[in-house]
XYZ file of C-alpha atoms in Angstrom:
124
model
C 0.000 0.000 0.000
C 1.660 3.692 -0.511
C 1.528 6.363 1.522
C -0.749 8.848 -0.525
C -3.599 5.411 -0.220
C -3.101 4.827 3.323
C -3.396 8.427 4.183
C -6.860 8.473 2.180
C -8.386 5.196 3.519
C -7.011 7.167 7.392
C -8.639 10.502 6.498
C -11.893 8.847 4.855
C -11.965 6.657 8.164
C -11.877 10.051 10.239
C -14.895 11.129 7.939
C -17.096 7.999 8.900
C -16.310 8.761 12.465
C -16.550 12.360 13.021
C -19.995 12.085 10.965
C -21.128 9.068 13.435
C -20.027 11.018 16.184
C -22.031 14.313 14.738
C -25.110 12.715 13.767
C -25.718 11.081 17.504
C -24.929 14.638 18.327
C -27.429 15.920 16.837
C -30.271 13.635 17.849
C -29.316 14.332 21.474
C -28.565 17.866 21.850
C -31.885 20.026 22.289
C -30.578 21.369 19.134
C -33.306 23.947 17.032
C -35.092 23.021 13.998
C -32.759 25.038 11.893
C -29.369 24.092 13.634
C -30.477 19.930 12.802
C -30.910 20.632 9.405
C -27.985 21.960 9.220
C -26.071 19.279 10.835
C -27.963 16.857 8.932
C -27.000 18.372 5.387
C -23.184 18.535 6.683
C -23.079 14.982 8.198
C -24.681 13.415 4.652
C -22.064 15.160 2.841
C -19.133 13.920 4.972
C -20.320 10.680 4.491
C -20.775 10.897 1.056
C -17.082 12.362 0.508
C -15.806 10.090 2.876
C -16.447 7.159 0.147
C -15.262 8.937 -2.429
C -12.146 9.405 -0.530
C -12.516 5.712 -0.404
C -12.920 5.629 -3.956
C -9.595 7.657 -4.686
C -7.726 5.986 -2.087
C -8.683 2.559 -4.002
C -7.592 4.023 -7.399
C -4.364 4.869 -5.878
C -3.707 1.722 -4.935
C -3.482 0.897 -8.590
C -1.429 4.442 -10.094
C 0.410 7.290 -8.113
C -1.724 9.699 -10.235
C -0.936 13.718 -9.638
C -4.473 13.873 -10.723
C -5.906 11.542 -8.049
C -3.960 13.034 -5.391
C -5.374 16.686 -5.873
C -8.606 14.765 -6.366
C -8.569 13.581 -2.483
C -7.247 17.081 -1.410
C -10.083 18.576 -2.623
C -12.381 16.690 -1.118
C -10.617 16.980 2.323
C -10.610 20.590 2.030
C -13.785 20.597 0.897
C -15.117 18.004 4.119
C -13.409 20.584 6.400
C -14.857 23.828 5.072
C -18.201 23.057 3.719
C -18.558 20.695 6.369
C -16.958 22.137 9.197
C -18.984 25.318 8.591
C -22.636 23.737 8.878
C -21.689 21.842 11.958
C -19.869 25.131 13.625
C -23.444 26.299 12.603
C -24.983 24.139 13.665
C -23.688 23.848 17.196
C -21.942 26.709 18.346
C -24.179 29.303 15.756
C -20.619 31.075 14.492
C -19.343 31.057 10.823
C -15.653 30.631 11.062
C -15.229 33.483 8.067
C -17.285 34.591 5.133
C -17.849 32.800 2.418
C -16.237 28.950 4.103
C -19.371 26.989 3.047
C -19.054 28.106 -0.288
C -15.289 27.674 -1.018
C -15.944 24.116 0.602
C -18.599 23.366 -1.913
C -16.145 25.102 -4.603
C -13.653 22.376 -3.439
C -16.109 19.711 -3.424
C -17.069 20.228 -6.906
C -13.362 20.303 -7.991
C -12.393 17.399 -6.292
C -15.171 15.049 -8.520
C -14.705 17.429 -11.630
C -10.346 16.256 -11.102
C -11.492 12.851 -10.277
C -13.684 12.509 -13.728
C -10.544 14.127 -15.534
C -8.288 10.921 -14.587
C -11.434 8.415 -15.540
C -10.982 10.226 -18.724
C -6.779 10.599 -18.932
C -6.397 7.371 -17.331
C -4.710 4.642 -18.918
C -6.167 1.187 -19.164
């Protein structure tokens, strides 16, 4: 296994968790109807990106791709701001800085627009 796999199947692990984790948070927490929702959109999307972190860490298994590798950036950057915004949202009611949920999504998009490039590029 290489590094760059390992550190995606350890980072798409952390995903699962911390979306567990924020998910039983939610149900318990006398949140509002607002902060759930919230919470809930943020913890599907981890989840979501977590397998496709999955995904990239499995197709780096097979080719040390440049491609690949700013595919699973992406998505980690993406997890953490998109992600990490609803839930600070969510559960604290701050915004870490303007505009966080957005650049997330910006990142998410990237990461699957890079990651249909190298279906594309790839070799057989």
């Amino acid at each position: 296994m290489t590094k760059t796999s390992r550190l995606w199947i350890v980072l798409a692990g952390l995903m699962g968790a911390e979306a567990v984790i924020a998910g039983a948070l939610s149900a318990h927490a006398g949140l509002s109807e607002q902060a759930v929702l919230w919470v809930d959109k943020a913890v599907s999307y981890e989840f979501w990106h977590a397998l496709a972190l999955l995904a990239v860490a499995l197709l780096s298994l097979r080719e040390n791709s440049r491609l690949l590798t700013l595919s699973g950036v992406l998505f980690t950057a993406g997890v953490a701001l998109f992600c990490g915004t609803l839930y600070m949202k969510g559960f604290w009611e701050i915004t870490p800085f303007p505009m966080s949920a957005p650049l997330g999504g910006f990142c998410l998009i990237g990461g699957w627009c890079v990651l249909a490039f190298y279906g594309f590029k790839a070799k057989n």
